[in-house]
Short mmCIF file of C-alpha atoms in Angstrom, two decimals:
data_model
loop_
_atom_site.label_atom_id
_atom_site.label_comp_id
_atom_site.label_asym_id
_atom_site.label_seq_id
_atom_site.Cartn_x
_atom_site.Cartn_y
_atom_site.Cartn_z
CA MET Q 1 -10.79 -48.05 17.38
CA VAL Q 2 -10.69 -45.74 20.39
CA LEU Q 3 -10.38 -47.06 23.93
CA THR Q 4 -12.84 -45.22 26.12
CA ALA Q 5 -14.42 -45.99 29.46
CA CYS Q 6 -17.25 -44.04 31.18
CA ALA Q 7 -20.44 -42.88 33.73
CA SER Q 8 -20.94 -41.42 37.12
CA PRO Q 9 -17.72 -40.58 39.03
CA SER Q 10 -19.58 -40.90 42.31
CA GLN Q 11 -19.92 -44.66 41.84
CA SER Q 12 -16.89 -46.78 42.57
CA ALA Q 13 -15.70 -49.39 40.12
CA GLY Q 14 -16.17 -52.90 41.38
CA GLY Q 15 -15.93 -56.56 40.56
CA GLY Q 16 -17.72 -59.62 41.80
CA GLY Q 17 -20.09 -57.26 43.61
CA SER Q 18 -17.14 -55.74 45.52
CA PRO Q 19 -16.71 -51.96 45.09
CA GLY Q 20 -13.20 -51.05 44.06
CA ALA Q 21 -12.21 -54.50 42.77
CA LEU Q 22 -11.08 -52.89 39.50
CA ASP Q 23 -9.18 -50.05 41.16
CA GLY Q 24 -5.55 -49.93 40.11
CA VAL Q 25 -3.56 -49.86 36.91
CA TRP Q 26 -4.09 -52.30 34.05
CA ARG Q 27 -2.11 -52.96 30.88
CA THR Q 28 -3.64 -54.51 27.78
CA ASP Q 29 -2.07 -57.48 26.03
CA GLY Q 30 -1.12 -55.67 22.85
CA TYR Q 31 -2.73 -52.38 21.80
CA GLY Q 32 -0.32 -50.28 23.90
CA TRP Q 33 -3.00 -49.13 26.34
CA VAL Q 34 -2.69 -48.57 30.08
CA ILE Q 35 -5.86 -47.94 32.08
CA SER Q 36 -5.87 -46.36 35.52
CA VAL Q 37 -9.10 -47.05 37.45
CA LYS Q 38 -9.96 -45.22 40.64
CA GLY Q 39 -13.20 -44.29 42.35
CA GLY Q 40 -15.42 -45.11 39.40
CA GLN Q 41 -13.29 -43.29 36.83
CA ALA Q 42 -11.02 -44.84 34.23
CA GLN Q 43 -8.23 -42.91 32.53
CA THR Q 44 -6.75 -44.51 29.44
CA TYR Q 45 -3.23 -43.79 28.20
CA ASP Q 46 -1.80 -44.51 24.75
CA THR Q 47 1.75 -45.73 25.24
CA THR Q 48 4.82 -46.62 23.20
CA ALA Q 49 8.41 -47.21 24.25
CA ILE Q 50 9.00 -43.45 23.96
CA SER Q 51 5.67 -41.90 24.92
CA CYS Q 52 2.58 -41.90 27.11
CA LEU Q 53 -0.36 -39.71 26.16
CA PRO Q 54 -3.68 -39.55 28.03
CA SER Q 55 -6.64 -40.27 25.79
CA GLN Q 56 -10.06 -40.27 27.45
CA THR Q 57 -11.30 -40.13 31.02
CA THR Q 58 -14.49 -42.12 31.49
CA ASP Q 59 -16.93 -43.00 34.25
CA GLN Q 60 -18.71 -46.05 35.57
CA ILE Q 61 -22.44 -46.50 35.06
CA GLY Q 62 -24.55 -48.86 37.10
CA GLN Q 63 -23.36 -51.49 39.54
CA PRO Q 64 -21.01 -54.43 38.87
CA GLY Q 65 -22.62 -57.52 37.37
CA PRO Q 66 -22.59 -60.91 39.11
CA ASP Q 67 -19.22 -61.75 37.51
CA GLY Q 68 -17.75 -58.34 38.35
CA THR Q 69 -18.29 -56.80 34.93
CA VAL Q 70 -18.43 -53.02 35.14
CA GLN Q 71 -19.84 -50.91 32.34
CA TYR Q 72 -18.41 -47.54 31.40
CA ALA Q 73 -19.86 -44.79 29.26
CA HIS Q 74 -18.87 -41.63 27.46
CA LYS Q 75 -21.32 -38.77 27.95
CA GLY Q 76 -23.74 -41.25 29.47
CA VAL Q 77 -23.57 -43.73 26.58
CA ALA Q 78 -22.04 -47.15 27.27
CA VAL Q 79 -18.90 -47.81 25.25
CA GLU Q 80 -16.99 -50.57 27.06
CA THR Q 81 -16.80 -52.98 29.97
CA LEU Q 82 -14.02 -54.03 32.34
CA ARG Q 83 -14.01 -57.28 34.29
CA PRO Q 84 -11.51 -58.60 36.83
CA THR Q 85 -10.74 -62.30 36.51
CA ALA Q 86 -8.31 -64.49 38.49
CA ASN Q 87 -4.70 -63.94 39.54
CA GLY Q 88 -4.48 -60.25 38.80
CA GLN Q 89 -5.93 -60.58 35.31
CA GLY Q 90 -8.93 -58.95 33.68
CA GLU Q 91 -10.74 -58.41 30.41
CA LEU Q 92 -11.71 -55.34 28.45
CA ARG Q 93 -14.51 -55.30 25.86
CA LEU Q 94 -14.95 -52.35 23.55
CA LEU Q 95 -18.67 -52.49 22.82
CA GLY Q 96 -19.24 -53.25 19.16
CA THR Q 97 -16.04 -55.25 18.76
CA ALA Q 98 -16.12 -59.02 18.48
CA ALA Q 99 -13.83 -60.21 21.29
CA ASP Q 100 -12.38 -59.31 24.67
CA ILE Q 101 -8.88 -57.92 25.27
CA ASP Q 102 -6.74 -59.42 28.04
CA LEU Q 103 -5.66 -57.17 30.92
CA THR Q 104 -2.88 -57.58 33.46
CA ARG Q 105 -2.44 -55.58 36.66
CA VAL Q 106 0.75 -53.53 36.86
CA PRO Q 107 2.16 -51.78 39.94
CA ALA Q 108 1.89 -48.23 38.62
CA LEU Q 109 1.62 -46.06 35.57
CA PRO Q 110 4.73 -45.92 33.38
CA ALA Q 111 6.98 -43.05 34.42
CA ALA Q 112 6.45 -41.40 31.04
CA CYS Q 113 2.75 -40.91 31.88
CA GLY Q 114 3.72 -38.34 34.51
CA ARG Q 115 5.83 -36.23 32.15
CA PRO Q 116 4.56 -33.57 29.74
CA VAL Q 117 4.97 -34.40 26.05
CA THR Q 118 6.60 -31.84 23.80
CA ASN Q 119 4.60 -30.76 20.77
CA ASP Q 120 7.17 -30.28 18.05
CA PRO Q 121 7.63 -31.83 14.59
CA LEU Q 122 10.31 -34.32 15.68
CA THR Q 123 8.32 -35.59 18.66
CA ASN Q 124 5.20 -35.99 16.53
CA PHE Q 125 7.20 -37.87 13.91
CA ASP Q 126 8.81 -40.16 16.46
CA ILE Q 127 5.50 -41.11 18.12
CA PHE Q 128 3.83 -41.70 14.74
CA TRP Q 129 6.66 -43.93 13.54
CA GLN Q 130 7.06 -45.75 16.87
CA THR Q 131 3.34 -46.58 17.03
CA PHE Q 132 3.43 -48.22 13.61
CA LYS Q 133 6.67 -50.04 14.38
CA GLU Q 134 5.28 -51.51 17.62
CA ASN Q 135 1.76 -52.36 16.48
CA TYR Q 136 1.26 -52.66 12.71
CA ASN Q 137 -0.23 -56.03 11.81
CA SER Q 138 1.25 -56.45 8.32
CA THR Q 139 4.91 -55.61 8.95
CA VAL Q 140 6.00 -59.14 8.02
CA SER Q 141 3.50 -59.95 5.27
CA LYS Q 142 4.26 -56.67 3.48
CA ASN Q 143 8.01 -56.82 4.13
CA ILE Q 144 8.09 -53.42 5.84
CA ASP Q 145 11.46 -52.34 7.24
CA TRP Q 146 10.45 -49.69 9.75
CA ASN Q 147 14.04 -48.76 10.52
CA ALA Q 148 14.58 -48.01 6.84
CA VAL Q 149 11.39 -45.94 6.82
CA ARG Q 150 12.72 -43.93 9.75
CA ASP Q 151 16.14 -43.51 8.19
CA LYS Q 152 14.54 -42.14 5.02
CA TYR Q 153 12.00 -39.74 6.46
CA ARG Q 154 13.24 -38.53 9.85
CA PRO Q 155 16.09 -36.44 8.36
CA MET Q 156 13.40 -34.51 6.47
CA VAL Q 157 11.91 -33.31 9.78
CA THR Q 158 13.35 -30.33 11.64
CA ALA Q 159 12.12 -27.90 14.28
CA SER Q 160 10.96 -25.62 11.45
CA THR Q 161 9.01 -28.26 9.50
CA THR Q 162 5.56 -26.85 8.77
CA PRO Q 163 2.35 -28.77 9.53
CA ASP Q 164 1.68 -29.22 5.80
CA GLN Q 165 5.17 -30.57 5.23
CA LEU Q 166 4.92 -32.98 8.18
CA TYR Q 167 1.51 -34.19 6.99
CA GLN Q 168 2.93 -34.94 3.54
CA ILE Q 169 5.80 -36.88 5.10
CA PHE Q 170 3.27 -39.03 7.00
CA VAL Q 171 1.27 -39.56 3.81
CA ASP Q 172 4.42 -40.66 2.00
CA MET Q 173 5.30 -43.04 4.84
CA ILE Q 174 1.99 -44.91 4.79
CA THR Q 175 1.24 -44.83 1.05
CA PRO Q 176 3.34 -47.96 0.29
CA LEU Q 177 1.31 -49.93 2.85
CA GLY Q 178 -1.73 -49.98 0.53
CA ASP Q 179 -3.82 -50.34 3.68
CA ALA Q 180 -7.17 -48.59 4.13
CA HIS Q 181 -6.77 -48.81 7.92
CA ALA Q 182 -3.57 -46.76 7.82
CA PHE Q 183 -5.08 -43.29 8.13
CA ILE Q 184 -3.88 -39.81 8.97
CA GLN Q 185 -5.99 -36.72 9.58
CA GLY Q 186 -3.82 -33.64 9.55
CA PRO Q 187 -3.96 -29.86 9.22
CA GLY Q 188 -7.16 -28.22 8.06
CA GLY Q 189 -9.06 -31.49 8.24
CA ASN Q 190 -7.01 -33.02 5.42
CA SER Q 191 -7.01 -36.79 5.58
CA PHE Q 192 -5.53 -39.71 3.70
CA SER Q 193 -5.58 -43.49 3.74
CA PRO Q 194 -4.03 -45.64 1.01
CA LYS Q 195 -5.91 -48.49 -0.62
CA ARG Q 196 -4.94 -51.88 -1.93
CA PRO Q 197 -3.39 -51.21 -5.37
CA GLY Q 198 -5.98 -51.29 -8.13
CA THR Q 199 -8.96 -50.78 -5.82
CA ARG Q 200 -11.41 -47.93 -5.27
CA ASP Q 201 -12.84 -45.91 -2.41
CA GLU Q 202 -15.61 -43.35 -1.85
CA ASP Q 203 -13.67 -40.81 -3.91
CA ASN Q 204 -14.25 -43.06 -6.91
CA VAL Q 205 -17.78 -44.30 -6.16
CA SER Q 206 -20.10 -42.48 -3.78
CA ARG Q 207 -22.63 -44.17 -1.53
CA LYS Q 208 -25.36 -42.06 -3.15
CA ASP Q 209 -24.39 -43.11 -6.68
CA ALA Q 210 -24.15 -46.76 -5.68
CA THR Q 211 -27.52 -46.92 -3.97
CA THR Q 212 -29.27 -44.81 -6.61
CA ASP Q 213 -27.95 -47.06 -9.37
CA VAL Q 214 -29.16 -50.24 -7.69
CA ASN Q 215 -32.53 -48.73 -6.75
CA GLN Q 216 -33.18 -47.71 -10.33
CA HIS Q 217 -32.24 -51.18 -11.51
CA LEU Q 218 -34.60 -52.71 -8.94
CA THR Q 219 -37.57 -50.57 -9.95
CA LYS Q 220 -37.07 -50.13 -13.70
CA ASP Q 221 -35.60 -53.49 -14.65
CA LEU Q 222 -36.80 -55.91 -11.98
CA GLY Q 223 -40.22 -54.43 -11.34
CA VAL Q 224 -39.77 -53.81 -7.62
CA THR Q 225 -42.57 -51.57 -6.35
CA ASP Q 226 -41.45 -51.06 -2.76
CA ILE Q 227 -37.94 -50.48 -1.37
CA GLN Q 228 -37.97 -50.21 2.40
CA ASN Q 229 -35.26 -48.07 3.99
CA PHE Q 230 -34.06 -48.31 7.59
CA ALA Q 231 -31.26 -47.10 9.84
CA ASN Q 232 -30.69 -43.66 8.34
CA GLY Q 233 -30.76 -45.19 4.85
CA ARG Q 234 -27.88 -47.54 5.60
CA ILE Q 235 -30.14 -50.61 5.34
CA SER Q 236 -32.64 -51.33 2.56
CA TYR Q 237 -34.88 -54.27 1.71
CA ALA Q 238 -36.91 -55.30 -1.34
CA ASP Q 239 -38.80 -58.40 -2.41
CA LEU Q 240 -37.45 -59.52 -5.80
CA PRO Q 241 -39.25 -61.63 -8.39
CA GLY Q 242 -39.14 -65.39 -7.93
CA GLY Q 243 -39.22 -65.40 -4.14
CA ILE Q 244 -35.79 -63.80 -3.64
CA GLY Q 245 -35.17 -61.31 -0.85
CA TYR Q 246 -32.74 -58.42 -1.31
CA LEU Q 247 -31.05 -56.96 1.80
CA ARG Q 248 -28.55 -54.13 1.29
CA ILE Q 249 -26.29 -52.92 4.10
CA THR Q 250 -23.98 -50.01 3.25
CA SER Q 251 -22.37 -49.73 6.69
CA PHE Q 252 -22.38 -51.16 10.18
CA GLU Q 253 -22.51 -47.70 11.78
CA SER Q 254 -24.20 -44.29 11.44
CA TYR Q 255 -27.71 -45.67 11.91
CA GLY Q 256 -29.14 -42.40 13.17
CA GLY Q 257 -28.53 -42.49 16.92
CA ASP Q 258 -27.40 -39.42 18.82
CA HIS Q 259 -23.84 -40.60 19.36
CA ASN Q 260 -23.11 -43.16 16.60
CA VAL Q 261 -21.89 -45.79 19.05
CA PHE Q 262 -22.80 -49.45 19.32
CA ALA Q 263 -25.27 -48.80 22.14
CA ASP Q 264 -27.24 -46.54 19.77
CA ASN Q 265 -26.85 -48.57 16.59
CA SER Q 266 -27.59 -52.06 17.89
CA PRO Q 267 -31.28 -51.50 18.77
CA ILE Q 268 -31.81 -49.60 15.51
CA LEU Q 269 -30.41 -52.56 13.58
CA ALA Q 270 -32.50 -55.00 15.62
CA ASN Q 271 -35.66 -53.07 14.83
CA ALA Q 272 -34.85 -53.06 11.10
CA LEU Q 273 -34.12 -56.79 11.09
CA ASP Q 274 -37.36 -57.49 12.97
CA GLN Q 275 -39.25 -55.78 10.15
CA ILE Q 276 -37.31 -57.60 7.44
CA PHE Q 277 -37.05 -61.12 8.90
CA THR Q 278 -40.76 -61.64 9.46
CA PRO Q 279 -42.12 -65.18 9.92
CA ALA Q 280 -43.89 -65.00 6.57
CA ARG Q 281 -40.77 -63.84 4.70
CA VAL Q 282 -38.30 -66.33 6.11
CA LYS Q 283 -40.75 -69.08 5.24
CA ALA Q 284 -41.36 -67.80 1.71
CA TRP Q 285 -37.83 -66.87 0.64
CA ARG Q 286 -36.38 -69.14 -2.02
CA GLY Q 287 -33.09 -67.33 -1.56
CA LEU Q 288 -31.66 -64.17 0.00
CA ASP Q 289 -29.22 -61.70 -1.58
CA ILE Q 290 -27.23 -59.76 1.00
CA ASP Q 291 -25.57 -56.80 -0.70
CA VAL Q 292 -22.48 -55.48 1.06
CA SER Q 293 -20.77 -54.56 -2.22
CA PHE Q 294 -20.64 -50.97 -0.93
CA ASN Q 295 -20.09 -51.26 2.81
CA THR Q 296 -17.72 -48.85 4.54
CA GLY Q 297 -17.48 -50.84 7.78
CA GLY Q 298 -18.29 -50.04 11.40
CA ASP Q 299 -18.88 -52.42 14.31
CA ASP Q 300 -18.12 -56.12 13.86
CA GLU Q 301 -20.75 -56.99 16.46
CA LEU Q 302 -23.47 -55.54 14.22
CA GLY Q 303 -22.41 -57.88 11.44
CA LEU Q 304 -22.69 -60.79 13.86
CA GLN Q 305 -26.15 -59.52 14.78
CA VAL Q 306 -27.19 -59.94 11.13
CA ALA Q 307 -25.52 -63.36 10.86
CA SER Q 308 -27.48 -64.51 13.93
CA ARG Q 309 -30.69 -64.26 11.87
CA LEU Q 310 -29.30 -66.71 9.30
CA THR Q 311 -28.56 -69.87 11.28
CA ASN Q 312 -30.22 -72.33 13.63
CA THR Q 313 -26.88 -73.53 14.99
CA ALA Q 314 -24.12 -71.64 16.78
CA TYR Q 315 -20.84 -71.69 14.88
CA THR Q 316 -17.39 -70.08 14.90
CA ALA Q 317 -17.43 -67.05 12.62
CA TYR Q 318 -13.70 -66.33 12.77
CA SER Q 319 -10.91 -65.86 15.30
CA LYS Q 320 -8.80 -62.79 16.02
CA GLN Q 321 -5.59 -61.93 17.85
CA ALA Q 322 -3.52 -58.79 18.37
CA ARG Q 323 0.18 -58.06 18.02
CA ASN Q 324 1.55 -58.02 21.54
CA ASP Q 325 5.34 -57.70 21.30
CA PRO Q 326 6.56 -54.22 20.31
CA ASN Q 327 9.93 -55.61 19.28
CA ASP Q 328 8.81 -58.72 17.39
CA PRO Q 329 6.19 -58.35 14.63
CA THR Q 330 5.69 -62.12 14.52
CA LYS Q 331 4.40 -62.33 18.10
CA TYR Q 332 0.66 -62.24 18.77
CA GLY Q 333 -1.50 -62.67 21.84
CA ARG Q 334 -4.20 -65.18 22.63
CA LEU Q 335 -6.37 -66.35 19.73
CA ARG Q 336 -9.95 -65.30 20.43
CA PRO Q 337 -12.71 -67.29 18.69
CA VAL Q 338 -15.84 -65.34 17.76
CA THR Q 339 -19.21 -67.12 17.70
CA VAL Q 340 -22.41 -66.52 15.77
CA THR Q 341 -25.31 -67.34 18.11
CA PRO Q 342 -28.78 -67.96 16.63
CA PHE Q 343 -31.26 -65.15 17.19
CA ASN Q 344 -34.22 -65.91 19.43
CA GLY Q 345 -36.85 -65.26 16.79
CA PRO Q 346 -37.53 -65.79 13.07
CA ARG Q 347 -34.43 -67.02 11.27
CA TYR Q 348 -33.69 -67.85 7.64
CA THR Q 349 -31.53 -70.91 6.96
CA GLY Q 350 -31.91 -71.32 3.20
CA PRO Q 351 -29.60 -70.34 0.31
CA VAL Q 352 -27.78 -67.02 0.58
CA ARG Q 353 -25.66 -65.00 -1.81
CA VAL Q 354 -23.38 -62.22 -0.58
CA LEU Q 355 -22.57 -59.46 -3.08
CA ILE Q 356 -19.06 -58.04 -2.50
CA SER Q 357 -16.48 -55.76 -4.08
CA ASP Q 358 -13.34 -53.75 -3.35
CA LEU Q 359 -15.75 -51.26 -1.73
CA THR Q 360 -16.53 -53.91 0.92
CA VAL Q 361 -14.31 -52.75 3.77
CA SER Q 362 -13.50 -53.65 7.39
CA ALA Q 363 -16.70 -54.73 9.22
CA GLY Q 364 -18.23 -55.39 5.80
CA GLU Q 365 -15.43 -57.91 5.34
CA THR Q 366 -15.66 -59.47 8.79
CA PHE Q 367 -19.39 -59.98 8.16
CA THR Q 368 -18.54 -61.69 4.86
CA GLU Q 369 -15.94 -63.80 6.67
CA ALA Q 370 -18.52 -64.78 9.30
CA MET Q 371 -20.87 -65.88 6.53
CA LEU Q 372 -18.23 -68.18 5.01
CA ALA Q 373 -18.65 -70.63 7.91
CA ARG Q 374 -22.44 -70.69 7.67
CA THR Q 375 -24.29 -73.87 6.64
CA PRO Q 376 -25.18 -73.82 3.83
CA ALA Q 377 -22.25 -71.63 2.82
CA PRO Q 378 -23.13 -68.56 0.78
CA THR Q 379 -22.13 -67.92 -2.81
CA LEU Q 380 -19.99 -64.78 -3.05
CA VAL Q 381 -20.63 -62.74 -6.20
CA GLY Q 382 -18.74 -59.68 -7.41
CA GLN Q 383 -15.14 -58.66 -6.78
CA THR Q 384 -12.49 -59.26 -4.12
CA THR Q 385 -12.97 -57.24 -0.92
CA GLN Q 386 -10.58 -54.51 0.22
CA GLY Q 387 -8.54 -56.64 2.64
CA VAL Q 388 -8.63 -54.77 5.98
CA PHE Q 389 -10.18 -56.73 8.85
CA ALA Q 390 -8.65 -55.39 12.07
CA ASP Q 391 -10.40 -52.90 14.30
CA ASP Q 392 -9.01 -49.41 13.79
CA MET Q 393 -6.55 -48.63 16.58
CA THR Q 394 -6.93 -44.86 16.88
CA ARG Q 395 -4.23 -42.61 18.31
CA GLN Q 396 -3.76 -38.87 18.70
CA LEU Q 397 -0.46 -37.04 18.34
CA PRO Q 398 0.65 -34.18 20.64
CA ASN Q 399 -0.34 -31.73 17.89
CA GLY Q 400 -3.92 -33.05 17.93
CA TRP Q 401 -3.78 -34.99 14.66
CA THR Q 402 -5.50 -38.36 14.60
CA PHE Q 403 -4.17 -41.50 12.96
CA THR Q 404 -5.15 -45.14 12.82
CA LEU Q 405 -3.65 -48.51 12.02
CA GLY Q 406 -4.58 -52.16 12.21
CA ASN Q 407 -2.84 -54.26 14.88
CA GLU Q 408 -4.92 -57.48 14.72
CA GLN Q 409 -5.18 -60.56 12.51
CA TYR Q 410 -8.50 -62.20 11.67
CA TYR Q 411 -8.63 -65.85 10.66
CA ALA Q 412 -11.56 -67.46 8.87
CA ALA Q 413 -13.05 -70.60 10.44
CA ASN Q 414 -10.82 -72.67 8.12
CA GLY Q 415 -7.73 -70.81 9.39
CA HIS Q 416 -7.20 -68.65 6.31
CA ASP Q 417 -5.97 -65.07 6.78
CA TYR Q 418 -7.41 -62.65 4.20
CA GLU Q 419 -5.67 -59.52 5.56
CA GLY Q 420 -4.14 -57.54 2.71
CA ALA Q 421 -5.47 -59.78 -0.05
CA GLY Q 422 -9.22 -59.58 0.61
CA ILE Q 423 -11.89 -62.26 0.25
CA PRO Q 424 -12.37 -63.35 -3.38
CA PRO Q 425 -15.78 -64.07 -4.91
CA ASN Q 426 -16.95 -67.47 -6.09
CA ILE Q 427 -18.40 -65.78 -9.17
CA GLN Q 428 -16.65 -62.77 -10.71
CA ALA Q 429 -18.87 -59.89 -11.84
CA PRO Q 430 -18.37 -56.15 -12.40
CA VAL Q 431 -19.54 -53.95 -9.55
CA PHE Q 432 -20.20 -50.21 -9.91
CA SER Q 433 -18.08 -49.89 -13.03
CA LYS Q 434 -18.53 -46.71 -15.04
CA ALA Q 435 -20.51 -48.67 -17.62
CA GLU Q 436 -22.77 -50.20 -14.99
CA LEU Q 437 -23.41 -46.90 -13.26
CA ALA Q 438 -24.21 -45.24 -16.61
CA GLN Q 439 -26.72 -47.95 -17.48
CA ASN Q 440 -28.16 -48.53 -13.97
CA ALA Q 441 -27.00 -52.12 -14.35
CA ASP Q 442 -26.16 -54.65 -11.64
CA THR Q 443 -24.52 -57.71 -13.15
CA ALA Q 444 -23.73 -59.23 -9.76
CA LEU Q 445 -27.35 -59.08 -8.60
CA ASP Q 446 -28.57 -60.40 -11.94
CA THR Q 447 -26.25 -63.41 -11.86
CA PRO Q 448 -28.55 -66.48 -12.01
CA TRP Q 449 -29.08 -68.40 -8.81
#
C-alpha cells in the first residue's frame, strides 16, 4: 500500500468549503506517515525513529466537498482523499482500501525530514529493520524478536557489502515470517516474499494454467457452451447445469485501465457485474459459485463492491485496525468497522458457495471474510487461504529498493482473527493439484450442493 495524494497545484487544499483548511502537517495514527499539505499539494514522508524519506508529491483535484473532503490524484487519477474533522484531527482514505486512517495535526515536519539520507549498506539495513520492528503486525503472534534479528544480521553488513549480498540478507531476515506480505524487490528486479509453510504461489501454479484447467472442465465435462470474460480476463462467468451460476474472480486489480488504480478498476468491475447480475439471472439462480481459489488480491473495496450485489441488508463485513505504537507491538489504533451496503440494482440473496485455496491471497481473503457474515452464510469449499489480510504498506529504501509489510489486523464479524492461519473451508477439496491440472478436474466445483 503506497500513500499518495494528487491534482492541480494551482488549486488550494480546503475543508468545509474553506480553501487552505488542510494546510499544515499531519501525522497518521500508525503507518509511520507524515503528510505536509500546502497550496493544493501534499508531500508524504515515510518515517521511522531513525529516518524520514519523501515518497510522493501529489496535487489536489476539484473543490472540497460539503464536509471538507479533498480529493487528490497522481497523474490526474484520483488515489486518495483527506478530510479535516474536529479539534485538529482529520481522516485519510486511500481509495480502494476499506477504511479511513486517523490524522492528527503536528506543529512541523520531524527534523529528520530536512536532512539528507545516506545511501550505504548499513543505512539501508537499519531502515529496513526499523520499519519492520515498528510496524509489523505479527510480531507477537509469530514470536519475533526483532532485536535478535538485528543482532544476527547487522554484523554481516559493512560498507563494502554488495547489493546482491544485502538483498540475500534481507531475504534471510523475512523468510522465517512465512508472510506473503513481507516482500523485497532488490537488485536487477529480483524479488522475494515468503509464504505460509506448506502453501503455494504463482511460481507453483500460474494464473493461465488455473483458468485454462477450469475452462476445459466447464466446457468438456459440464457442457458449458459460453464463458464470458471481463476485466482483462480477471473476471469470468458461466451458466452451469441445474440453475447454478459460476463467477470466477482471479484478482481485485489489473482490470485493464490505464493506471491500474481503484478509480480505473471500479467502473470496469461495475460494468462486468451489471452484465452478470441481470434481473433474469438473479431470479433464476438456484445457487451461485464464486471462485476465488486463485485470487492474487488487489483492492479490498472491489471485493466489497461484489459483496454488495449479494445482500438486501447492510451488514458488518469485518473490522480492521493498525499498529500504532512503534515500541509496543501489542498496541493498535481505533477499530474501524467495514460495512457491506446493498447495491442499488439487481441483487442475489440465495445460496452461495465460495471456492478458496492457499492461492486465495490478501483482497481475495478479505472478500471471503466479508462473505462469512452474509445471510445466508456461504459454504466455503477447497483449502485454507494464505493468511495475509492487511493492506501492503509499501516503503522505498535510499538505494531505491521497494519492500512491503503488513501493519494491520482484520477481524471477522464474529471477532476472529485469521491473520497468519488463513480462513479454513467448510468442505475440504483438492485445488489445482498436479493430478487435477493433468486431468482438467475441479473437485471443489463438482462438490454437490
